[in-house]
Short mmCIF file of C-alpha atoms in Angstrom, two decimals:
data_model
loop_
_atom_site.label_atom_id
_atom_site.label_comp_id
_atom_site.label_asym_id
_atom_site.label_seq_id
_atom_site.Cartn_x
_atom_site.Cartn_y
_atom_site.Cartn_z
CA MET A 778 27.15 130.62 55.06
CA ARG A 779 24.40 130.37 52.86
CA THR A 780 24.96 130.05 49.17
CA PRO A 781 23.75 132.59 46.46
CA LEU A 782 20.62 132.31 44.41
CA ARG A 783 21.67 131.90 41.28
CA ALA A 784 24.61 129.59 41.68
CA THR A 785 22.06 127.34 43.43
CA SER A 786 19.75 127.64 40.56
CA GLY A 787 22.92 127.40 38.31
CA GLY A 788 24.05 124.21 39.89
CA ARG A 789 20.11 122.43 39.69
CA VAL A 790 19.81 123.76 35.93
CA THR A 791 23.16 122.06 35.38
CA SER A 792 21.88 119.07 36.90
CA ALA A 793 18.80 118.63 35.43
CA GLY A 794 20.04 118.95 31.72
CA LYS A 795 22.57 115.75 32.47
CA THR A 796 19.38 114.40 33.81
CA GLY A 797 17.26 115.17 30.84
CA ARG A 798 20.31 113.28 28.25
CA ALA A 799 20.54 109.84 30.51
CA GLY A 800 16.61 109.85 30.29
CA LYS A 801 16.65 110.36 26.72
CA VAL A 802 19.27 107.32 26.24
CA LEU A 803 17.92 105.17 28.73
CA LEU A 804 14.00 105.81 26.60
CA SER A 805 15.71 104.99 23.58
CA GLY A 806 17.36 101.61 25.19
CA VAL A 807 13.40 100.67 26.86
CA LEU A 808 11.92 100.98 23.51
CA ALA A 809 14.38 98.92 21.70
CA ILE A 810 13.45 96.49 24.38
CA CYS A 811 10.06 96.87 24.00
CA LEU A 812 10.31 96.58 19.97
CA ALA A 813 12.62 93.28 19.92
CA GLY A 814 9.87 91.59 22.77
CA ALA A 815 6.97 92.59 20.70
CA MET A 816 8.85 90.55 18.27
CA ALA A 817 9.27 87.55 20.58
CA VAL A 818 5.58 87.39 21.50
CA PRO A 819 4.05 84.03 20.07
CA THR A 820 0.97 84.45 17.84
CA LEU A 821 -1.97 84.39 19.29
CA PRO A 822 -4.09 81.44 18.47
CA ALA A 823 -6.49 83.27 15.87
CA GLU A 824 -3.47 84.14 14.23
CA ALA A 825 -1.71 80.30 13.69
CA ALA A 826 -2.18 78.39 10.72
CA LYS A 827 -5.37 76.15 10.23
CA PRO A 828 -4.84 72.34 10.38
CA LYS A 829 -4.32 70.51 7.56
CA PRO A 830 -7.59 68.24 6.51
CA PRO A 831 -7.57 64.73 7.77
CA VAL A 832 -6.66 62.17 4.85
CA ILE A 833 -9.32 60.32 3.62
CA PRO A 834 -8.77 56.94 2.03
CA SER A 835 -11.32 56.47 -1.22
CA LYS A 836 -13.96 53.66 -1.53
CA ALA A 837 -11.01 52.00 -3.67
CA ALA A 838 -8.26 52.22 -1.75
CA VAL A 839 -10.65 50.77 0.94
CA GLU A 840 -11.83 47.64 -1.30
CA ARG A 841 -7.81 47.81 -2.04
CA ALA A 842 -6.96 47.16 1.62
CA LYS A 843 -9.57 44.84 1.97
CA GLN A 844 -8.71 42.66 -1.05
CA ALA A 845 -4.98 42.74 0.09
CA ALA A 846 -6.24 41.23 3.61
CA ALA A 847 -7.75 38.51 2.46
CA SER A 848 -5.25 37.74 0.07
CA LYS A 849 -2.73 37.28 3.11
CA ALA A 850 -5.46 35.79 4.68
CA ALA A 851 -6.01 33.40 1.96
CA GLN A 852 -2.45 33.26 1.74
CA VAL A 853 -1.30 32.31 5.80
CA ALA A 854 -4.47 29.14 5.23
CA ALA A 855 -2.76 28.23 1.86
CA ILE A 856 0.50 28.03 4.05
CA GLU A 857 -1.62 25.97 6.67
CA ARG A 858 -2.89 23.38 4.64
CA GLN A 859 0.19 22.90 2.90
CA LEU A 860 2.27 22.17 6.30
CA ALA A 861 -1.14 20.22 7.68
CA ALA A 862 -0.17 18.22 3.73
CA ALA A 863 2.88 17.58 4.30
CA ALA A 864 2.19 16.29 7.83
CA ALA A 865 -0.34 13.79 6.59
CA ARG A 866 2.07 12.84 3.61
CA LEU A 867 4.71 12.25 6.34
CA GLU A 868 2.11 9.29 7.90
CA GLN A 869 1.29 7.87 4.81
CA LEU A 870 4.82 7.41 3.66
CA GLY A 871 5.45 6.46 6.89
CA VAL A 872 2.59 3.46 6.75
CA GLN A 873 3.29 2.58 3.17
CA SER A 874 6.51 1.59 4.12
CA GLY A 875 5.18 -0.20 6.79
CA ILE A 876 3.10 -2.73 4.69
CA ALA A 877 5.53 -3.13 2.27
CA ASP A 878 7.70 -3.89 5.03
CA GLU A 879 5.90 -6.60 5.92
CA ALA A 880 5.01 -8.13 2.72
CA TYR A 881 8.92 -8.66 1.88
CA ASN A 882 8.26 -10.61 5.52
CA GLY A 883 4.91 -12.60 3.89
CA ALA A 884 7.47 -12.76 1.13
CA VAL A 885 10.30 -14.77 2.85
CA TYR A 886 7.62 -16.71 4.65
CA ARG A 887 6.41 -17.68 2.08
CA LEU A 888 9.75 -18.50 0.73
CA GLN A 889 10.98 -20.30 3.08
CA GLN A 890 7.45 -22.86 3.42
CA ALA A 891 8.44 -23.22 -0.45
CA LYS A 892 11.73 -24.54 0.48
CA ALA A 893 10.68 -27.13 3.37
CA GLU A 894 7.90 -28.36 0.85
CA ALA A 895 10.29 -28.75 -1.69
CA ALA A 896 12.91 -30.56 0.23
CA ALA A 897 10.16 -33.26 1.57
CA ALA A 898 8.66 -33.71 -1.98
CA ALA A 899 12.22 -34.62 -2.82
CA ALA A 900 13.16 -36.98 0.40
CA ARG A 901 9.84 -38.69 -0.42
CA ALA A 902 10.42 -38.85 -3.75
CA ALA A 903 14.09 -40.41 -3.44
CA GLU A 904 12.51 -42.49 -0.55
CA ALA A 905 9.79 -43.75 -2.88
CA GLN A 906 12.46 -44.42 -5.43
CA LYS A 907 14.65 -46.59 -2.99
CA THR A 908 11.55 -48.41 -2.77
CA LEU A 909 11.06 -48.89 -6.24
CA ALA A 910 14.40 -50.20 -6.69
CA ALA A 911 13.56 -52.48 -4.12
CA GLN A 912 11.02 -53.71 -4.99
CA ARG A 913 12.01 -54.40 -8.41
CA GLN A 914 14.96 -56.33 -7.13
CA GLN A 915 12.59 -58.18 -5.53
CA ILE A 916 10.51 -59.51 -8.55
CA GLY A 917 13.76 -59.70 -10.98
CA ARG A 918 14.53 -63.11 -7.83
CA PHE A 919 11.39 -64.21 -8.54
CA ALA A 920 12.23 -64.36 -12.06
CA ALA A 921 15.18 -65.58 -11.80
CA ALA A 922 14.30 -68.24 -10.04
CA SER A 923 12.04 -69.31 -11.68
CA TYR A 924 14.07 -69.37 -14.55
CA GLN A 925 16.11 -71.47 -12.99
CA GLY A 926 13.28 -74.78 -12.03
CA GLY A 927 12.63 -73.77 -15.56
CA GLY A 928 9.43 -73.14 -15.22
CA ASP A 929 6.94 -70.82 -16.94
CA VAL A 930 7.60 -67.89 -15.14
CA ALA A 931 10.83 -68.02 -16.49
CA LYS A 932 8.78 -65.72 -18.93
CA LEU A 933 10.14 -62.88 -16.79
CA ALA A 934 12.56 -62.15 -17.92
CA PRO A 935 11.53 -58.90 -19.41
CA LEU A 936 11.23 -57.60 -15.89
CA PHE A 937 14.53 -56.89 -16.30
CA THR A 938 13.47 -54.18 -18.71
CA ALA A 939 11.88 -50.35 -17.91
CA GLU A 940 8.37 -51.83 -20.09
CA GLY A 941 9.08 -54.92 -18.35
CA PRO A 942 6.69 -55.58 -15.87
CA GLN A 943 3.45 -54.14 -17.84
CA GLU A 944 4.74 -56.00 -20.69
CA LEU A 945 4.14 -59.33 -18.83
CA LEU A 946 1.47 -58.51 -17.24
CA ASP A 947 -0.42 -57.87 -20.57
CA SER A 948 -0.14 -61.08 -21.70
CA ALA A 949 -2.99 -63.29 -20.33
CA GLY A 950 -1.12 -66.69 -20.41
CA THR A 951 2.20 -65.20 -18.13
CA ALA A 952 -0.45 -63.65 -16.00
CA HIS A 953 -2.00 -67.25 -15.04
CA SER A 954 1.22 -68.90 -14.25
CA VAL A 955 2.41 -66.42 -12.33
CA SER A 956 2.76 -67.55 -8.68
CA SER A 957 0.42 -65.38 -5.90
CA ALA A 958 3.69 -63.83 -4.30
CA MET A 959 4.75 -62.56 -7.69
CA GLN A 960 1.59 -61.33 -8.34
CA GLY A 961 1.58 -59.33 -4.78
CA SER A 962 5.08 -58.64 -5.13
CA TYR A 963 4.37 -56.56 -8.49
CA LEU A 964 1.39 -55.06 -7.44
CA ARG A 965 2.99 -53.63 -4.66
CA PHE A 966 5.98 -52.24 -7.42
CA THR A 967 3.48 -51.03 -9.82
CA ALA A 968 1.58 -48.82 -6.11
CA THR A 969 4.84 -47.63 -5.58
CA GLU A 970 5.97 -47.15 -9.05
CA VAL A 971 2.91 -44.53 -9.31
CA MET A 972 3.66 -43.38 -5.96
CA THR A 973 7.21 -42.85 -6.99
CA ASN A 974 5.83 -40.69 -10.45
CA LEU A 975 3.63 -38.81 -8.00
CA PHE A 976 6.31 -38.04 -5.37
CA LYS A 977 8.91 -36.59 -8.76
CA VAL A 978 5.52 -34.28 -9.80
CA GLN A 979 5.26 -32.84 -6.39
CA ALA A 980 8.82 -32.26 -6.15
CA ASP A 981 8.81 -30.72 -9.75
CA GLN A 982 6.51 -28.47 -8.76
CA ALA A 983 7.81 -27.42 -5.10
CA VAL A 984 11.25 -26.07 -7.33
CA VAL A 985 8.94 -24.08 -9.61
CA LYS A 986 6.93 -22.89 -6.27
CA VAL A 987 10.25 -22.16 -4.49
CA LYS A 988 11.71 -19.92 -7.93
CA LYS A 989 8.36 -18.15 -8.09
CA ALA A 990 8.91 -17.18 -4.31
CA THR A 991 12.57 -16.38 -4.42
CA ASP A 992 11.11 -14.18 -7.35
CA GLU A 993 8.50 -12.27 -5.26
CA ALA A 994 10.87 -12.07 -2.31
CA ALA A 995 13.16 -9.95 -4.69
CA LYS A 996 10.33 -8.16 -6.06
CA ALA A 997 8.86 -7.67 -2.03
CA LYS A 998 11.94 -6.62 -1.23
CA LYS A 999 12.65 -3.71 -3.82
CA ALA A 1000 9.04 -2.38 -2.73
CA ALA A 1001 9.95 -1.93 0.63
CA GLU A 1002 13.34 -0.53 -0.39
CA ALA A 1003 11.90 2.28 -2.67
CA ALA A 1004 9.20 2.70 0.30
CA GLU A 1005 11.38 3.79 2.48
CA ALA A 1006 13.52 5.33 0.18
CA ALA A 1007 10.90 7.07 -0.81
CA GLN A 1008 9.56 8.12 2.85
CA SER A 1009 13.53 9.50 4.11
CA ALA A 1010 13.43 11.69 0.12
CA ALA A 1011 9.90 13.00 1.66
CA VAL A 1012 11.20 13.64 5.51
CA THR A 1013 14.12 15.56 3.75
CA ALA A 1014 12.00 17.57 1.44
CA ILE A 1015 9.13 18.13 3.42
CA GLY A 1016 11.51 19.58 6.24
CA VAL A 1017 12.77 21.82 3.65
CA GLN A 1018 9.40 22.99 2.55
CA ARG A 1019 8.13 23.20 6.48
CA LYS A 1020 10.98 25.55 6.98
CA GLN A 1021 10.05 27.60 4.04
CA SER A 1022 6.33 27.65 4.64
CA ILE A 1023 6.74 28.54 8.14
CA ALA A 1024 9.35 31.67 6.63
CA GLN A 1025 6.51 32.51 3.97
CA LEU A 1026 4.18 32.29 7.08
CA ALA A 1027 6.35 34.79 9.24
CA THR A 1028 6.10 37.40 6.59
CA LEU A 1029 2.53 37.38 5.77
CA GLN A 1030 2.23 37.74 10.03
CA ASN A 1031 5.20 40.15 10.49
CA ILE A 1032 6.00 37.84 12.87
CA SER A 1033 9.78 36.74 13.60
CA VAL A 1034 10.30 33.27 12.17
CA GLN A 1035 10.95 31.83 15.55
CA VAL A 1036 7.48 32.35 16.85
CA ALA A 1037 6.13 31.32 13.57
CA ALA A 1038 7.52 28.03 14.03
CA GLN A 1039 6.63 28.00 17.60
CA ARG A 1040 3.04 28.95 16.62
CA GLN A 1041 2.69 26.08 14.02
CA ARG A 1042 4.92 24.14 16.00
CA GLY A 1043 1.74 24.64 18.99
CA LEU A 1044 -0.64 24.28 16.50
CA GLU A 1045 0.50 20.34 15.45
CA GLU A 1046 0.81 19.99 19.69
CA LEU A 1047 -2.60 20.69 20.11
CA ALA A 1048 -4.22 18.33 17.21
CA ARG A 1049 -1.97 15.90 18.72
CA GLN A 1050 -3.25 16.16 22.04
CA ARG A 1051 -6.62 16.38 21.13
CA ALA A 1052 -6.41 13.22 19.25
CA ALA A 1053 -4.39 11.55 22.05
CA GLU A 1054 -7.71 12.31 24.48
CA LEU A 1055 -10.10 10.46 21.75
CA ALA A 1056 -8.12 7.54 21.81
CA ALA A 1057 -7.66 8.26 25.64
CA ARG A 1058 -11.41 8.25 25.55
CA LYS A 1059 -11.44 5.13 23.74
CA ALA A 1060 -8.91 3.19 25.70
CA ALA A 1061 -11.03 4.08 28.72
CA GLU A 1062 -14.04 2.97 26.54
CA LEU A 1063 -12.02 -0.67 26.29
CA LYS A 1064 -11.06 -0.58 29.43
CA ARG A 1065 -14.58 -0.64 31.19
CA ARG A 1066 -15.48 -3.31 28.41
CA ILE A 1067 -12.79 -5.42 29.15
CA ALA A 1068 -14.22 -5.58 33.10
CA ALA A 1069 -17.35 -5.61 32.19
CA ARG A 1070 -17.39 -9.09 30.01
CA GLU A 1071 -14.25 -10.24 33.25
CA ALA A 1072 -17.34 -9.26 35.96
CA ALA A 1073 -20.02 -11.66 33.81
CA GLU A 1074 -16.98 -14.21 33.65
CA ARG A 1075 -16.02 -13.89 37.10
CA ARG A 1076 -20.36 -14.21 38.10
CA ARG A 1077 -20.95 -17.27 35.61
CA GLU A 1078 -18.18 -19.25 36.85
CA ALA A 1079 -19.41 -18.23 40.58
CA ALA A 1080 -22.64 -19.22 39.71
CA GLU A 1081 -21.51 -22.58 38.15
CA ALA A 1082 -19.10 -23.44 41.31
CA ALA A 1083 -22.60 -22.76 43.14
CA ARG A 1084 -24.76 -25.21 41.13
CA GLU A 1085 -22.07 -27.79 41.35
CA ALA A 1086 -22.02 -27.49 44.79
CA ALA A 1087 -25.00 -27.80 45.40
CA GLU A 1088 -25.84 -30.60 43.14
CA LYS A 1089 -22.93 -32.79 45.43
CA ALA A 1090 -24.30 -31.58 48.28
CA ARG A 1091 -27.62 -33.20 47.23
CA GLU A 1092 -25.80 -36.69 45.57
CA GLU A 1093 -23.88 -36.96 49.14
CA ARG A 1094 -27.20 -36.59 50.68
CA GLU A 1095 -29.46 -39.38 48.70
CA GLN A 1096 -26.35 -41.22 49.60
CA GLN A 1097 -26.41 -41.04 53.46
CA LYS A 1098 -30.04 -41.84 52.79
CA GLN A 1099 -29.59 -44.55 50.53
CA ASP A 1100 -26.71 -45.69 53.78
CA GLN A 1101 -29.09 -45.41 55.87
CA ASP A 1102 -31.61 -46.94 54.22
CA SER A 1103 -29.66 -50.30 53.56
CA GLY A 1104 -28.27 -49.95 56.91
CA LYS A 1105 -24.85 -48.86 55.41
CA LYS A 1106 -22.69 -46.12 57.60
CA ASN A 1107 -19.92 -45.47 54.91
CA PRO A 1108 -18.74 -42.27 54.92
CA PRO A 1109 -18.91 -39.86 52.16
CA LYS A 1110 -17.14 -39.83 48.97
CA ARG A 1111 -14.70 -36.67 49.05
CA HIS A 1112 -14.69 -34.84 46.09
CA LYS A 1113 -11.56 -33.71 44.32
CA PRO A 1114 -11.14 -30.31 44.33
CA THR A 1115 -11.70 -28.44 41.18
CA PRO A 1116 -7.88 -26.78 40.19
CA PRO A 1117 -8.35 -22.91 40.65
CA ARG A 1118 -8.22 -20.89 37.45
CA ASP A 1119 -7.39 -17.45 36.41
CA ASN A 1120 -9.96 -14.71 36.72
CA ASP A 1121 -9.05 -14.40 33.05
CA GLY A 1122 -10.31 -17.92 32.37
CA GLY A 1123 -6.51 -18.69 31.05
CA SER A 1124 -4.16 -21.30 33.09
CA HIS A 1125 -1.34 -19.99 35.21
CA GLY A 1126 1.85 -21.26 32.48
CA THR A 1127 -0.33 -18.35 30.50
CA ARG A 1128 -0.29 -15.66 32.63
CA LYS A 1129 3.17 -16.28 33.20
CA GLY A 1130 4.32 -16.55 29.96
CA ALA A 1131 2.60 -13.30 28.75
CA GLN A 1132 4.72 -11.43 31.34
CA ALA A 1133 7.67 -12.68 30.18
CA ALA A 1134 6.81 -11.39 26.73
CA ILE A 1135 5.86 -7.99 28.40
CA ASP A 1136 8.95 -7.82 30.29
CA PHE A 1137 11.16 -8.78 26.88
CA ALA A 1138 9.48 -6.29 24.92
CA MET A 1139 9.91 -3.11 27.39
CA ARG A 1140 13.47 -3.85 27.26
CA GLN A 1141 13.06 -2.30 23.94
CA LEU A 1142 11.85 0.45 24.50
CA GLY A 1143 13.95 3.04 22.38
CA ASP A 1144 15.15 0.52 19.72
CA MET A 1145 14.62 1.88 16.29
CA TYR A 1146 12.28 0.55 14.08
CA LEU A 1147 14.36 -1.29 11.36
CA TRP A 1148 12.26 -3.09 8.71
CA GLY A 1149 13.48 -6.95 8.49
CA ALA A 1150 14.72 -6.82 11.41
CA THR A 1151 14.87 -9.04 14.74
CA GLY A 1152 16.93 -7.50 17.12
CA PRO A 1153 18.94 -7.62 19.31
CA ASN A 1154 19.14 -3.97 18.65
CA ARG A 1155 16.74 -3.05 16.05
CA TRP A 1156 13.08 -4.49 15.31
CA ASP A 1157 9.98 -4.51 13.12
CA CYS A 1158 6.68 -5.21 13.91
CA SER A 1159 6.41 -8.75 13.56
CA GLY A 1160 10.05 -9.14 14.61
CA LEU A 1161 9.13 -7.40 18.24
CA THR A 1162 6.23 -9.70 18.97
CA GLN A 1163 8.38 -12.95 17.62
CA GLY A 1164 11.39 -12.64 19.53
CA ALA A 1165 8.69 -11.07 22.98
CA TRP A 1166 6.81 -14.39 22.57
CA GLU A 1167 10.28 -16.11 21.74
CA LYS A 1168 11.26 -15.74 25.40
CA ALA A 1169 8.16 -16.91 26.59
CA GLY A 1170 8.93 -20.40 25.09
CA VAL A 1171 5.89 -19.66 22.18
CA GLN A 1172 7.33 -19.88 18.54
CA LEU A 1173 5.74 -17.59 16.17
CA PRO A 1174 6.48 -16.17 12.62
CA HIS A 1175 8.15 -13.16 11.57
CA TYR A 1176 5.27 -12.42 9.51
CA SER A 1177 2.15 -10.81 11.29
CA VAL A 1178 -0.15 -12.24 9.07
CA ALA A 1179 0.95 -15.81 9.74
CA GLN A 1180 1.12 -15.11 13.66
CA TYR A 1181 -2.86 -14.26 13.10
CA GLU A 1182 -3.07 -17.20 11.70
CA GLN A 1183 -1.33 -19.24 14.47
CA ILE A 1184 -2.95 -17.76 17.28
CA GLN A 1185 -5.95 -17.91 19.11
CA HIS A 1186 -8.17 -15.19 17.70
CA ILE A 1187 -10.24 -13.53 20.31
CA ASP A 1188 -12.97 -10.38 20.79
CA GLU A 1189 -11.88 -7.43 21.60
CA ASP A 1190 -13.30 -6.93 25.02
CA GLU A 1191 -11.13 -10.17 25.79
CA LEU A 1192 -8.03 -8.39 25.70
CA ARG A 1193 -5.59 -9.06 28.92
CA PRO A 1194 -1.83 -7.89 28.77
CA GLY A 1195 0.60 -9.91 26.51
CA ASP A 1196 -2.25 -10.66 23.40
CA LEU A 1197 -1.34 -9.33 20.07
CA ILE A 1198 -3.35 -6.41 18.42
CA PHE A 1199 -3.34 -6.56 14.33
CA TRP A 1200 -4.04 -3.87 11.54
CA SER A 1201 -5.19 -4.99 8.26
CA LEU A 1202 -5.92 -2.99 5.00
CA ASP A 1203 -9.70 -4.78 4.65
CA PRO A 1204 -11.13 -5.58 8.23
CA ASP A 1205 -12.80 -7.99 6.73
CA ASP A 1206 -9.36 -10.07 5.43
CA PRO A 1207 -7.48 -11.02 7.85
CA GLY A 1208 -4.97 -11.86 4.77
CA THR A 1209 -4.62 -8.54 4.36
CA ILE A 1210 -2.57 -7.35 7.84
CA HIS A 1211 0.05 -5.19 7.76
CA HIS A 1212 0.96 -4.26 11.51
CA VAL A 1213 0.96 -5.92 14.93
CA ALA A 1214 1.48 -4.45 18.18
CA MET A 1215 0.98 -5.99 21.81
CA TYR A 1216 -1.36 -5.04 24.63
CA LEU A 1217 -0.16 -3.92 27.94
CA GLY A 1218 -3.56 -3.53 29.70
CA ASN A 1219 -5.28 -0.24 30.42
CA GLY A 1220 -5.93 0.81 26.60
CA ARG A 1221 -2.40 0.51 26.00
CA MET A 1222 0.16 -0.98 23.59
CA ILE A 1223 3.87 -1.25 23.16
CA HIS A 1224 5.07 -1.58 19.42
CA ALA A 1225 7.92 -0.86 16.97
CA PRO A 1226 5.82 1.76 14.57
CA ARG A 1227 7.82 2.48 11.26
CA THR A 1228 10.91 3.80 10.30
CA GLY A 1229 12.15 7.00 11.61
CA LYS A 1230 10.25 5.83 15.21
CA PRO A 1231 12.00 3.69 17.92
CA VAL A 1232 9.68 1.09 20.25
CA GLN A 1233 6.88 3.07 22.02
CA ILE A 1234 4.51 2.99 24.25
CA ASP A 1235 1.23 4.19 22.19
CA SER A 1236 -2.90 4.37 23.12
CA VAL A 1237 -4.45 1.48 21.39
CA TYR A 1238 -6.07 3.81 19.21
CA TYR A 1239 -3.43 6.09 18.87
CA TRP A 1240 -3.35 5.66 15.41
CA GLU A 1241 -6.34 3.74 13.71
CA PRO A 1242 -8.43 1.28 15.26
CA PRO A 1243 -7.84 -2.36 15.40
CA ASP A 1244 -9.60 -5.53 13.47
CA PHE A 1245 -7.93 -8.32 14.28
CA PHE A 1246 -6.75 -9.69 18.27
CA GLY A 1247 -5.12 -12.92 19.23
CA ARG A 1248 -3.55 -14.93 22.16
CA PRO A 1249 -0.86 -16.58 21.93
#
């Protein structure tokens, strides 16, 4: 059945009307979305804000920055100089305390000498006094015997008085009447009296010398104590100053205190290594010179031995020729062999003694320094060398100056293990010696350096070059 046209058209019209209203609604939504999207779209580059102009410091600001940097660098340099000066100050105080310590040892040594001289002078004076009294009694016996015999010698009675002998001989007549034996006794008495008075004066002077030496020893002790106290206080104060300086250094360099301290230790270690390298070069040069001298000595000894052998051979040939000419057939004379010598010119006993001294000193490694100490666990410089060589049977005084005075003096290139090395204030005056060490060979030595340091092994040149050398 066909649908009527009107009905169909009406239906289409109705449908078209609904679609139109829905289209309007849809269009409105799309427009809204488009507007919203348009508002959300970013602006184009052309529409972006202009960039901020760069900050350009003024010339004055640049100059101030440069000055600030320079000031900071100057402060850093100043602090580094302070640290170096503090280390040098500690080293200087250590040297000064060592000098004061040895000065005290010298004062004690002179006091001991003065006491020994005073005791000897007192003993001489007492012995002379006893001799004088005995001779006075002898003269008295002469006078008594003559008096009892009624002779002119009875006039010798005044001898019993203190002034008697001189008064008696002042009389010419009495002098002629005195027997020759009496005269000889009196002359001996007079000579003894003179010596007795001289010994009394020497004894009195020795007592004064002891008093002076005692006062000097007391002053030296105070000076040593003051030097030790100054060094100890400086160690503490400079330690605090060092920490503060390192903290300031860290702030100025914008690094941590630990890194600053590490850097400072590194710089100090670098300086120490450079000094050690220099000392090693000097030690190697010393070793070379010692070896060259020993080689020259061996060549000289070999040449001398060859010359002596040739001379002996010539003498033997001449003797044989003389024997042949005279018809004798005596066997050639046997020469007594020359005792062997060490390659360094010393005796075997000396070398053994040196090794004993070295062995003793090496056993003290790590023992701390103590001024005036001679062991068994604390030492000063001359105390260590004294104790070491005592083990070798050599008696040395506890004073570096006196040690040098009492041993054989040698040159630097004659050094061999066990020899002693000395430092002085004046390289031309051994009386200013203030430190002593023992040579080990190969440019090394063992010594007790100073307060705060243990007995240790160092290069001979770790410090200042030594001035004097000796062999016990």
